[in-house]
Amino acid sequence: MDLPAHARIADPLRHTGRKLFIIDARNGVERRHLLDWLHGTWGEVSREDYLSLPLSEDDEKLVLGPLAERLAAAGEDCLVVPVRVAWRINQFDKDKPLGFRALLFGDPRMPGSLRARLILLRDRRRAQCLLGEPATVGQLKTRFAEAIGAPDEDHGEAFAGWVARQATLTLEVEERGVRGTRYKVPRFVGDSIAASPRFRSEIAALAAERGETPRELTAEARKYMKELISTPSALFLDLRARLERFMMTQGYDKGFRHDPAELEALRELIRNKPTVILFTHKTYLDGVTPNSLFYDNDMTMLHSFGGINLDFFGIGTLFRRSGMIFIRRSFQDLPVYKIVLRLYIAYLLQKRFPMSWALEGTRSRLGKLMPPKYGILKYVIDAAHHGGIEDLHIVPFVTSFDLIRDVEEYAAEQTGQAKKPESLAWFLGYLKSLREPMGRVRIDLGAPVVVKIAPDPEDRMALSRIAFDASVSANRVTPLTVTSIMCLALLGTAPRGATGEELAHLTRFLADWAKARGIRLSDELDPFNRDAIRATADKLVNSGLILRDDVGRETVYTLDPAKHPMASYYRNSVIHHFLDKTLIELALFRLEESCGDDPVAEFWAEVERLRDLFKFEFFYPPRDEFRRAIETELDRTDGQWTAHLRAGPKGIKALIRRFQPLVGHAALLPFVEAYSVVFEQLARLKDGEALDKAACVEQGLAEGHQAYMLRRISSEASIGKILFENGYTLASHLGLAGTTDPEVAAQRRAVLADLRALTRRMERMRIEVLAAAEQVPTREQAEELA
């Protein structure tokens, strides 16, 4: 029963002392079959030598008195041997989950008496008898005393319950050899937590503080355990896998693209270290892909955290029985709830059950990685800190989709439309919407963030550092996809479109540029596969995201202006890869307008100013590391960049040409235009007036649409709640969001003037990109040259 290797019974059959068989039988058919097997394997087994307990059933139904009596009467050398029947499914594919018909007819792996009798009549080989790891009563008593931290306590039924739990666990280890690791589930979690010394000590301390009895608080804790603790079973794991496989194959190609070596490394990590999976969250399906990947590859099931809003009729039961942990939105005034949650998380970490949740807390409405939320991370760090859990590994999990069904909904929400509440009707509608062809799904795993010793959860700096490192790791492994590159390119030329040759040229350039910098690429881009890219482009055209006209002499691609917010979403998912290049380009265009006696110093000053301008949009490394990255990008492009800067406007112009095709305008224009909308509102305020964030965002949505109609901003992609919120946050950071006075008003106007100047530079960049595009040969010219 999970003994150290040196203490295990080498050959239980040769044990000469007394034996006590714990028969895990749910009915008389299973008990009779196991007894026949015991008689044939161990010789004569009398009634005093075995006890039947339905360990496979809910532990609350166990009657522990008889087991307590047998253990008390047994000698120290009595060998306790658990046994069980594992029912095999005839002609069953091990990697194929059971269907929903099992809800009607029952799980064939847990047949009732009649069904079990029929199976034995037809094929007795389908009933495989399992022998769990045996241990002597003396060994079990020693381990029990260590577990509860009370060696002098009377064992009684508490000891019997603990032995029953250990028997169950060792039998399930054996059964996983038959069924698979995906069915490894925690059992007796509530009892294990309630019996732990830490639970008893924390409840006792809280009882003394509140003037209540430990019994009262334990009863309250049991109520929260029932609410919090997930109760996964093999059947519901199969049903959820079936549902998630159905969701993922409605419109997406079958099978995830992933690196098998990365997955095997993760499997080994989960086996040996406490591990959590933090997935980036762009769609509801981001929570599906980790579970599906784990199930399909026979890995230990994930416990996922979810908001209590998802615990609605039908779906809530399925999720709770397959590993979902539903957490209340607020429980600051519930100390017993906090204790239960902390000890539950610690239990899962100690027992090597991986957990997962969304790094950003909610779905990203802009496409780029949002600032991480600390809520669940804080609970996990709290559990690791108080539980003494070391070497916690936090693994970023990035799912990339060719197309995302939720993007149109996000675009609507950003213009002020209300989010639809989750319900069963909503869920069924969401399933229906997944039927459109949406291309491929790719999974990338980031380098783990290792927390050697968990910090105090109140240490916000340490928590922020962990979350930041996880976000950076996730960004590093986010691949460039055909969708993201095409959207970046067409947003950069808009309102002009691009010929097929121009788009192919730019796509190849950006793919080669990224590959040289170690940035991951989707399969179509590495190696560059023009046919596969064209097939993806067909899906984008069929979805309506991109328009194509191939009636004339050339094929031309463009974006419908109404689709700019959606295209911007896909572009935003990868713009962090281009951030260094973008800031360099913008700084060079600033210097081209005017530069003084020290252009190199002015260049760095402008780069730092731009970094601060977008500080609420991106994850920057420390300043020294950031500067080295900028220098590396400059050196890659032109090793003589300092000489070009010192040569003045001509040298700067030559350096700008080296950075063609330019992407700065395509990447950052929506942010600049949105900030302009915010600062225009602030700049109009009179002395003594102020504008709070909510009012600024609401007014910005109205004025943003007017600004677009007047073409003061170039695209509806620059109109959005989050963009305006970040613009207001920038104003607050600069001290310009409070009450208006003459000095504040002047500073607001100065920032607005800088933003407008930046917009004009980006327009110049767009014109230069279009001029460069004119030099790309047409297909006919390319064929003539060939």
Coordinates of C-alpha atoms in Angstrom, one line a residue, residues 45-559:
V45 CA -9.6 -18.8 2.3
S46 CA -11.9 -18.9 5.4
R47 CA -14.6 -16.2 6.3
E48 CA -12.2 -14.9 8.9
D49 CA -9.6 -14.2 6.2
Y50 CA -11.6 -11.7 4.1
L51 CA -13.9 -8.7 4.4
S52 CA -16.0 -7.3 1.6
L53 CA -16.1 -3.5 1.3
P54 CA -17.4 -1.6 -1.7
L55 CA -14.3 0.7 -2.0
S56 CA -15.2 1.6 -5.6
E57 CA -18.4 3.3 -4.3
D58 CA -18.6 6.6 -2.5
D59 CA -16.5 6.4 0.6
E60 CA -19.3 7.9 2.7
K61 CA -21.3 4.6 2.2
L62 CA -18.6 2.5 3.8
V63 CA -19.4 0.7 7.1
L64 CA -16.0 0.7 8.8
G65 CA -16.9 -1.0 12.1
P66 CA -16.2 -4.6 10.9
L67 CA -12.9 -3.5 9.4
A68 CA -11.9 -1.8 12.6
E69 CA -12.6 -5.0 14.6
R70 CA -10.6 -7.2 12.2
L71 CA -7.6 -4.8 12.3
A72 CA -7.8 -4.6 16.1
A73 CA -7.9 -8.4 16.4
A74 CA -5.1 -9.0 13.8
G75 CA -1.5 -9.3 14.8
E76 CA 1.2 -6.9 13.8
D77 CA 2.4 -9.3 11.1
C78 CA -1.0 -9.9 9.6
L79 CA -0.8 -9.1 5.8
V80 CA -3.6 -6.9 4.5
V81 CA -4.2 -7.6 0.8
P82 CA -6.7 -5.6 -1.2
V83 CA -8.3 -7.2 -4.3
R84 CA -10.7 -5.9 -7.0
V85 CA -12.1 -6.9 -10.4
A86 CA -11.3 -4.7 -13.4
W87 CA -13.9 -5.2 -16.1
R88 CA -12.6 -5.0 -19.6
I89 CA -14.8 -3.8 -22.5
N90 CA -15.0 -6.2 -25.4
Q91 CA -13.3 -4.9 -28.6
F92 CA -12.9 -1.4 -27.0
D93 CA -10.3 1.0 -28.3
K94 CA -8.3 2.2 -25.3
D95 CA -8.0 5.7 -26.8
K96 CA -11.7 6.0 -27.6
P97 CA -13.9 7.6 -24.9
L98 CA -17.3 6.1 -24.0
G99 CA -20.3 7.8 -25.5
F100 CA -23.3 9.4 -23.9
R101 CA -25.3 6.2 -24.2
A102 CA -23.3 5.0 -21.1
L103 CA -25.4 7.5 -19.1
L104 CA -28.5 5.5 -20.1
F105 CA -27.1 1.9 -19.9
G106 CA -24.4 2.4 -17.4
D107 CA -20.6 2.3 -17.5
P108 CA -19.6 -1.2 -18.8
R109 CA -16.5 -1.0 -16.7
M110 CA -18.7 -1.0 -13.6
P111 CA -21.5 -3.4 -14.5
G112 CA -24.4 -4.3 -12.2
S113 CA -25.1 -7.8 -11.0
L114 CA -27.0 -9.0 -14.0
R115 CA -24.7 -7.5 -16.5
A116 CA -21.7 -8.9 -14.7
R117 CA -23.2 -12.4 -14.6
L118 CA -23.8 -12.2 -18.4
I119 CA -20.2 -11.0 -19.0
L120 CA -18.8 -14.0 -17.0
L121 CA -21.0 -16.4 -18.9
R122 CA -19.8 -15.1 -22.3
D123 CA -16.1 -14.4 -21.6
R124 CA -14.6 -14.7 -18.1
R125 CA -11.3 -13.1 -19.4
R126 CA -13.1 -9.8 -19.4
A127 CA -13.1 -9.9 -15.6
Q128 CA -9.5 -9.3 -14.6
C129 CA -8.6 -9.8 -10.9
L130 CA -6.3 -7.2 -9.5
L131 CA -4.0 -7.5 -6.4
G132 CA -3.1 -4.2 -4.7
E133 CA 0.2 -3.6 -2.9
P134 CA -0.1 -5.5 0.4
A135 CA 1.3 -4.4 3.8
T136 CA 1.3 -5.7 7.3
V137 CA -0.9 -4.2 10.0
G138 CA 2.3 -3.1 11.8
Q139 CA 3.5 -1.2 8.8
L140 CA 0.1 0.4 8.3
K141 CA -0.1 1.5 11.9
T142 CA 3.3 3.2 11.6
R143 CA 2.3 5.1 8.5
F144 CA -1.0 6.1 9.9
A145 CA 0.6 7.6 13.0
E146 CA 3.0 9.5 10.8
A147 CA 0.1 10.7 8.6
I148 CA -2.1 12.1 11.4
G149 CA 0.8 13.2 13.6
A150 CA -0.7 11.6 16.7
P151 CA 1.2 8.3 17.5
D152 CA -0.6 7.7 20.8
E153 CA -4.1 8.2 19.6
D154 CA -6.5 5.3 19.6
H155 CA -6.8 3.9 16.1
G156 CA -10.3 2.6 15.9
E157 CA -12.5 3.6 12.9
A158 CA -10.2 6.4 12.0
F159 CA -7.4 3.8 11.3
A160 CA -9.9 1.6 9.5
G161 CA -11.0 4.5 7.3
W162 CA -7.4 5.3 6.5
V163 CA -6.6 1.7 5.6
A164 CA -9.6 1.5 3.4
R165 CA -8.4 4.7 1.6
Q166 CA -4.9 3.2 1.1
A167 CA -6.4 0.0 -0.2
T168 CA -8.4 1.9 -2.7
L169 CA -5.4 4.0 -3.9
T170 CA -3.2 0.9 -4.4
L171 CA -5.9 -0.9 -6.3
E172 CA -6.4 2.1 -8.5
V173 CA -2.7 2.1 -9.3
E174 CA -3.0 -1.4 -10.5
E175 CA -6.2 -0.6 -12.4
R176 CA -4.5 2.2 -14.3
G177 CA -2.2 -0.4 -15.8
V178 CA -5.3 -1.8 -17.4
R179 CA -7.3 1.3 -18.2
G180 CA -4.6 4.1 -18.6
T181 CA -3.1 7.0 -16.7
R182 CA -5.9 9.3 -17.9
Y183 CA -8.1 7.7 -15.3
K184 CA -5.9 8.6 -12.3
V185 CA -8.3 10.5 -10.0
P186 CA -8.0 11.6 -6.4
R187 CA -10.2 9.7 -3.9
F188 CA -11.2 10.4 -0.3
V189 CA -10.0 14.0 -0.6
G190 CA -12.3 15.4 2.0
D191 CA -11.4 12.7 4.6
S192 CA -7.7 13.1 3.9
I193 CA -7.8 16.8 4.4
A194 CA -10.0 16.6 7.5
A195 CA -7.6 14.0 9.0
S196 CA -4.5 16.0 8.3
P197 CA -2.7 17.7 11.3
R198 CA -2.6 21.0 9.4
F199 CA -6.4 21.1 9.0
R200 CA -6.9 20.3 12.7
S201 CA -4.5 22.9 13.9
E202 CA -5.9 25.6 11.6
I203 CA -9.5 24.8 12.6
A204 CA -8.5 24.8 16.3
A205 CA -6.7 28.2 16.0
L206 CA -9.7 29.7 14.1
A207 CA -12.2 28.3 16.7
A208 CA -10.2 29.8 19.5
E209 CA -10.1 33.1 17.7
R210 CA -13.9 33.2 17.0
G211 CA -15.0 31.6 20.2
E212 CA -16.5 28.5 18.5
T213 CA -15.9 24.8 18.8
P214 CA -13.7 22.9 16.4
R215 CA -16.6 20.6 15.7
E216 CA -18.8 23.5 14.5
L217 CA -16.1 24.8 12.2
T218 CA -15.3 21.2 10.9
A219 CA -19.0 20.9 10.0
E220 CA -18.8 24.2 8.1
A221 CA -15.6 23.0 6.4
R222 CA -17.4 19.8 5.3
K223 CA -20.0 21.9 3.6
Y224 CA -17.4 23.9 1.7
M225 CA -15.6 20.6 0.8
K226 CA -18.7 19.4 -0.9
E227 CA -19.0 22.6 -2.8
L228 CA -15.3 22.9 -3.8
I229 CA -13.9 19.4 -4.2
S230 CA -14.3 17.9 -7.7
T231 CA -15.4 14.3 -7.9
P232 CA -14.0 13.0 -11.2
S233 CA -14.9 9.5 -12.4
A234 CA -13.8 7.5 -15.5
L235 CA -17.2 7.7 -17.1
F236 CA -17.5 11.5 -16.8
L237 CA -13.9 11.9 -18.0
D238 CA -14.9 9.9 -21.0
L239 CA -18.0 11.9 -21.6
R240 CA -16.2 15.2 -21.3
A241 CA -13.5 14.0 -23.7
R242 CA -16.2 13.0 -26.1
L243 CA -17.9 16.4 -25.8
E244 CA -14.6 18.3 -26.2
R245 CA -13.5 16.1 -29.2
F246 CA -16.9 16.9 -30.8
M247 CA -16.3 20.6 -30.1
M248 CA -12.8 20.6 -31.6
T249 CA -13.7 18.7 -34.7
Q250 CA -16.8 20.6 -35.7
G251 CA -14.9 23.2 -37.7
Y252 CA -11.2 22.6 -36.9
D253 CA -9.0 20.0 -38.6
K254 CA -8.6 16.8 -36.6
G255 CA -5.6 16.4 -34.4
F256 CA -3.5 19.1 -32.7
R257 CA -0.2 20.2 -34.1
H258 CA 2.3 19.9 -31.3
D259 CA 5.9 18.9 -30.5
P260 CA 5.9 15.3 -29.2
A261 CA 9.2 15.9 -27.4
E262 CA 7.7 18.9 -25.5
L263 CA 4.7 16.7 -24.5
E264 CA 6.9 13.9 -23.2
A265 CA 9.0 16.4 -21.2
L266 CA 5.7 17.6 -19.7
R267 CA 4.6 14.1 -18.9
E268 CA 7.8 13.4 -17.0
L269 CA 7.5 16.8 -15.2
I270 CA 4.0 16.0 -14.0
R271 CA 5.1 12.6 -12.8
N272 CA 7.9 14.1 -10.6
K273 CA 7.1 17.7 -9.7
P274 CA 4.1 19.6 -8.5
T275 CA 2.9 21.2 -11.8
V276 CA 0.3 23.8 -12.9
I277 CA -0.7 24.6 -16.5
L278 CA -1.4 28.3 -17.3
F279 CA -3.2 28.6 -20.7
T280 CA -3.5 31.8 -22.7
H281 CA -7.2 32.6 -23.1
K282 CA -8.5 33.8 -26.5
T283 CA -11.5 31.6 -26.8
Y284 CA -13.6 29.3 -24.7
L285 CA -11.8 26.5 -26.5
D286 CA -8.5 27.4 -24.8
G287 CA -9.8 25.6 -21.8
V288 CA -10.7 22.6 -23.9
T289 CA -7.3 22.0 -25.6
P290 CA -5.2 21.2 -22.5
N291 CA -7.8 18.6 -21.3
S292 CA -8.1 17.1 -24.8
L293 CA -4.4 16.9 -25.3
F294 CA -3.9 15.2 -21.9
Y295 CA -6.7 12.7 -22.5
D296 CA -5.6 11.8 -26.0
N297 CA -2.1 11.2 -24.8
D298 CA -3.1 9.2 -21.7
M299 CA -1.7 11.7 -19.2
T300 CA -2.9 12.4 -15.7
M301 CA -6.2 14.4 -15.8
L302 CA -6.2 18.1 -15.2
H303 CA -8.1 19.8 -12.4
S304 CA -9.3 23.1 -13.9
F305 CA -10.5 26.2 -12.0
G306 CA -13.6 27.8 -13.2
G307 CA -16.0 30.6 -12.0
I308 CA -19.1 29.6 -10.2
N309 CA -21.0 31.2 -13.2
L310 CA -20.2 28.1 -15.3
D311 CA -21.8 25.7 -12.8
F312 CA -25.2 25.8 -14.5
F313 CA -27.6 22.9 -15.1
G314 CA -26.3 19.9 -16.9
I315 CA -22.9 21.2 -18.0
G316 CA -21.9 22.1 -14.4
T317 CA -22.4 18.5 -13.3
L318 CA -20.4 17.2 -16.3
F319 CA -17.5 19.5 -15.5
R320 CA -17.5 18.9 -11.7
R321 CA -17.4 15.1 -12.3
S322 CA -14.5 15.5 -14.7
G323 CA -12.1 17.7 -12.8
M324 CA -13.6 21.2 -12.7
I325 CA -13.2 23.2 -9.4
F326 CA -15.8 25.9 -9.1
I327 CA -14.7 28.8 -7.0
R328 CA -16.8 31.6 -5.6
R329 CA -16.0 35.1 -7.0
S330 CA -15.6 36.5 -3.5
F331 CA -14.9 34.8 -0.1
Q332 CA -12.9 37.4 1.8
D333 CA -15.2 37.0 4.8
L334 CA -15.2 33.2 4.8
P335 CA -12.0 32.1 6.6
V336 CA -13.1 28.4 6.8
Y337 CA -13.6 28.5 3.0
K338 CA -10.1 29.8 2.6
I339 CA -8.7 27.0 4.7
V340 CA -10.5 24.4 2.7
L341 CA -9.4 25.8 -0.6
R342 CA -5.8 26.2 0.5
L343 CA -5.5 22.6 1.8
Y344 CA -7.4 21.2 -1.2
I345 CA -4.9 22.9 -3.6
A346 CA -2.0 21.7 -1.4
Y347 CA -3.3 18.1 -1.5
L348 CA -3.5 18.1 -5.3
L349 CA 0.0 19.5 -5.6
Q350 CA 1.4 17.0 -3.1
K351 CA -0.3 14.1 -4.9
R352 CA 1.0 15.2 -8.3
F353 CA -2.4 16.1 -9.8
P354 CA -1.8 19.0 -12.2
M355 CA -4.1 22.0 -12.2
S356 CA -4.9 24.5 -14.9
W357 CA -6.5 27.9 -15.3
A358 CA -6.4 30.9 -17.6
L359 CA -3.3 33.0 -17.1
E360 CA -5.2 36.2 -17.9
G361 CA -8.3 35.2 -15.8
T362 CA -10.6 36.0 -18.7
R363 CA -10.6 35.8 -22.5
S364 CA -8.4 38.4 -24.3
R365 CA -10.7 40.8 -26.1
L366 CA -7.8 42.3 -28.1
G367 CA -5.8 39.2 -29.2
K368 CA -2.6 40.1 -27.4
L369 CA -1.8 38.6 -24.0
M370 CA -3.5 40.6 -21.3
P371 CA -2.0 41.5 -17.9
P372 CA -2.2 38.3 -15.7
K373 CA -4.7 38.1 -12.9
Y374 CA -3.3 37.1 -9.6
G375 CA -6.4 35.5 -8.0
I376 CA -5.9 31.7 -8.5
L377 CA -2.1 32.1 -8.8
K378 CA -2.2 33.6 -5.3
Y379 CA -4.3 30.7 -3.9
V380 CA -1.8 28.2 -5.4
I381 CA 1.2 30.1 -4.1
D382 CA -0.5 30.4 -0.7
A383 CA -1.1 26.6 -0.6
A384 CA 2.5 25.9 -1.7
H385 CA 3.9 28.4 0.9
H386 CA 1.9 27.1 3.9
G387 CA 2.2 23.4 2.7
G388 CA 6.0 23.6 2.3
I389 CA 5.7 22.5 -1.3
E390 CA 8.9 23.1 -3.2
D391 CA 9.9 23.1 -6.9
L392 CA 6.5 24.2 -8.1
H393 CA 6.6 24.2 -12.0
I394 CA 4.3 26.6 -13.8
V395 CA 4.0 25.7 -17.5
P396 CA 2.6 28.2 -20.0
F397 CA 0.3 26.5 -22.5
V398 CA -0.4 28.4 -25.8
T399 CA -3.1 27.3 -28.3
S400 CA -3.1 29.0 -31.7
F401 CA -6.1 28.8 -34.0
D402 CA -6.3 29.7 -37.7
L403 CA -9.7 31.3 -37.0
I404 CA -11.5 31.9 -33.7
R405 CA -15.3 31.9 -33.6
D406 CA -15.4 34.3 -30.6
V407 CA -13.6 37.2 -32.4
E408 CA -16.8 38.7 -33.9
E409 CA -18.3 38.7 -30.4
Y410 CA -15.3 40.4 -28.9
A411 CA -15.4 43.2 -31.6
A412 CA -19.1 43.8 -30.7
E413 CA -18.3 43.9 -26.9
Q414 CA -15.5 46.4 -27.5
T415 CA -18.0 48.8 -29.1
G416 CA -20.1 48.7 -26.0
Q417 CA -22.5 45.8 -26.6
A418 CA -23.3 43.7 -23.5
K419 CA -21.7 40.2 -23.1
K420 CA -24.2 37.4 -23.3
P421 CA -24.5 35.5 -20.0
E422 CA -23.6 31.8 -20.0
S423 CA -26.4 29.3 -19.8
L424 CA -27.3 25.9 -21.3
A425 CA -29.1 27.6 -24.2
W426 CA -26.0 29.8 -24.8
F427 CA -23.8 26.7 -24.7
L428 CA -25.8 24.9 -27.3
G429 CA -25.8 28.0 -29.5
Y430 CA -22.0 28.2 -29.1
L431 CA -21.6 24.5 -30.2
K432 CA -23.7 25.2 -33.3
S433 CA -21.5 28.1 -34.2
L434 CA -18.4 26.0 -34.3
R435 CA -19.5 24.2 -37.5
E436 CA -17.8 26.6 -39.9
P437 CA -14.4 25.5 -41.3
M438 CA -11.8 27.2 -39.2
G439 CA -8.5 25.5 -40.0
R440 CA -5.8 24.1 -37.8
V441 CA -5.1 24.1 -34.1
R442 CA -1.5 24.3 -32.8
I443 CA -0.3 23.8 -29.2
D444 CA 3.0 25.2 -27.9
L445 CA 4.4 24.7 -24.3
G446 CA 6.5 27.5 -22.8
A447 CA 9.6 27.0 -20.6
P448 CA 8.4 26.3 -17.0
V449 CA 8.7 29.0 -14.4
V450 CA 10.1 27.2 -11.4
V451 CA 9.2 28.4 -7.9
K452 CA 11.8 26.7 -5.7
I453 CA 10.4 28.1 -2.5
A454 CA 6.9 29.6 -2.6
P455 CA 7.0 33.2 -1.4
D456 CA 4.5 34.6 1.1
P457 CA 1.3 35.2 -1.0
E458 CA 1.1 38.7 0.4
D459 CA 4.4 39.5 -1.2
R460 CA 2.9 41.2 -4.3
M461 CA 6.3 41.9 -5.9
A462 CA 7.2 38.2 -5.9
L463 CA 3.7 37.2 -7.1
S464 CA 4.0 39.8 -9.9
R465 CA 7.4 38.5 -10.9
I466 CA 6.1 34.9 -11.2
A467 CA 3.1 36.0 -13.3
F468 CA 5.3 38.3 -15.5
D469 CA 7.8 35.4 -16.1
A470 CA 4.9 33.1 -17.1
S471 CA 3.5 35.7 -19.5
V472 CA 6.9 36.3 -21.1
S473 CA 7.4 32.6 -21.5
A474 CA 4.0 32.3 -23.1
N475 CA 4.7 35.1 -25.5
R476 CA 8.0 33.6 -26.6
V477 CA 6.4 30.4 -27.8
T478 CA 3.4 32.0 -29.5
P479 CA 3.9 31.2 -33.2
L480 CA 3.4 33.4 -36.2
T481 CA 0.5 32.0 -38.2
V482 CA -0.6 32.6 -41.8
T483 CA -3.7 34.4 -40.4
S484 CA -1.7 36.7 -38.1
I485 CA 0.8 37.6 -40.8
M486 CA -1.8 38.3 -43.5
C487 CA -3.8 40.4 -41.2
L488 CA -0.7 42.4 -40.2
A489 CA 0.3 42.9 -43.8
L490 CA -3.2 43.9 -45.0
L491 CA -3.8 46.3 -42.1
G492 CA -0.5 47.8 -43.0
T493 CA -1.5 48.6 -46.6
A494 CA -5.2 49.5 -45.8
P495 CA -7.2 51.0 -47.3
R496 CA -5.2 49.7 -50.3
G497 CA -5.2 46.0 -50.8
A498 CA -2.3 43.8 -51.9
T499 CA -1.7 41.6 -55.0
G500 CA -1.2 37.9 -54.4
E501 CA 2.5 38.4 -55.3
E502 CA 2.9 41.3 -52.9
L503 CA 1.2 39.4 -50.1
A504 CA 3.3 36.2 -50.7
H505 CA 6.5 38.3 -50.8
L506 CA 5.7 40.0 -47.5
T507 CA 4.6 36.7 -45.9
R508 CA 7.8 35.0 -46.9
F509 CA 9.9 38.0 -45.7
L510 CA 8.2 38.0 -42.3
A511 CA 8.5 34.3 -42.0
D512 CA 12.2 34.4 -42.8
W513 CA 12.7 37.4 -40.5
A514 CA 11.0 35.5 -37.6
K515 CA 12.9 32.2 -38.3
A516 CA 16.2 34.0 -38.1
R517 CA 15.3 35.3 -34.7
G518 CA 14.1 31.9 -33.3
I519 CA 10.5 32.9 -33.4
R520 CA 8.2 29.9 -33.8
L521 CA 6.2 29.5 -37.0
S522 CA 3.1 27.5 -38.0
D523 CA 3.7 24.4 -40.2
E524 CA 2.8 26.3 -43.4
L525 CA 5.5 28.9 -42.8
D526 CA 8.3 26.5 -41.8
P527 CA 9.2 25.4 -44.3
F528 CA 7.5 27.9 -46.5
N529 CA 4.7 26.0 -48.3
R530 CA 2.9 28.2 -50.8
D531 CA 0.1 25.6 -51.4
A532 CA -0.6 25.3 -47.7
I533 CA -0.6 29.0 -47.3
R534 CA -3.0 29.4 -50.2
A535 CA -5.3 26.8 -48.6
T536 CA -5.3 28.8 -45.4
A537 CA -6.0 32.0 -47.3
D538 CA -9.0 30.2 -48.9
K539 CA -10.4 29.6 -45.4
L540 CA -9.9 33.2 -44.5
V541 CA -11.7 34.3 -47.6
N542 CA -14.5 31.9 -47.1
S543 CA -15.0 33.1 -43.6
G544 CA -15.3 36.7 -44.8
L545 CA -12.3 38.0 -42.9
I546 CA -10.4 38.7 -46.1
L547 CA -11.8 39.7 -49.5
R548 CA -10.3 38.4 -52.7
D549 CA -10.8 39.5 -56.3
D550 CA -9.4 37.3 -59.0
V551 CA -11.5 38.4 -61.9
G552 CA -9.0 40.8 -63.4
R553 CA -5.4 40.4 -64.5
E554 CA -4.1 39.8 -61.0
T555 CA -5.4 38.3 -57.7
V556 CA -6.0 41.0 -55.2
Y557 CA -6.6 40.6 -51.4
T558 CA -8.0 43.3 -49.1
L559 CA -9.8 43.8 -45.9

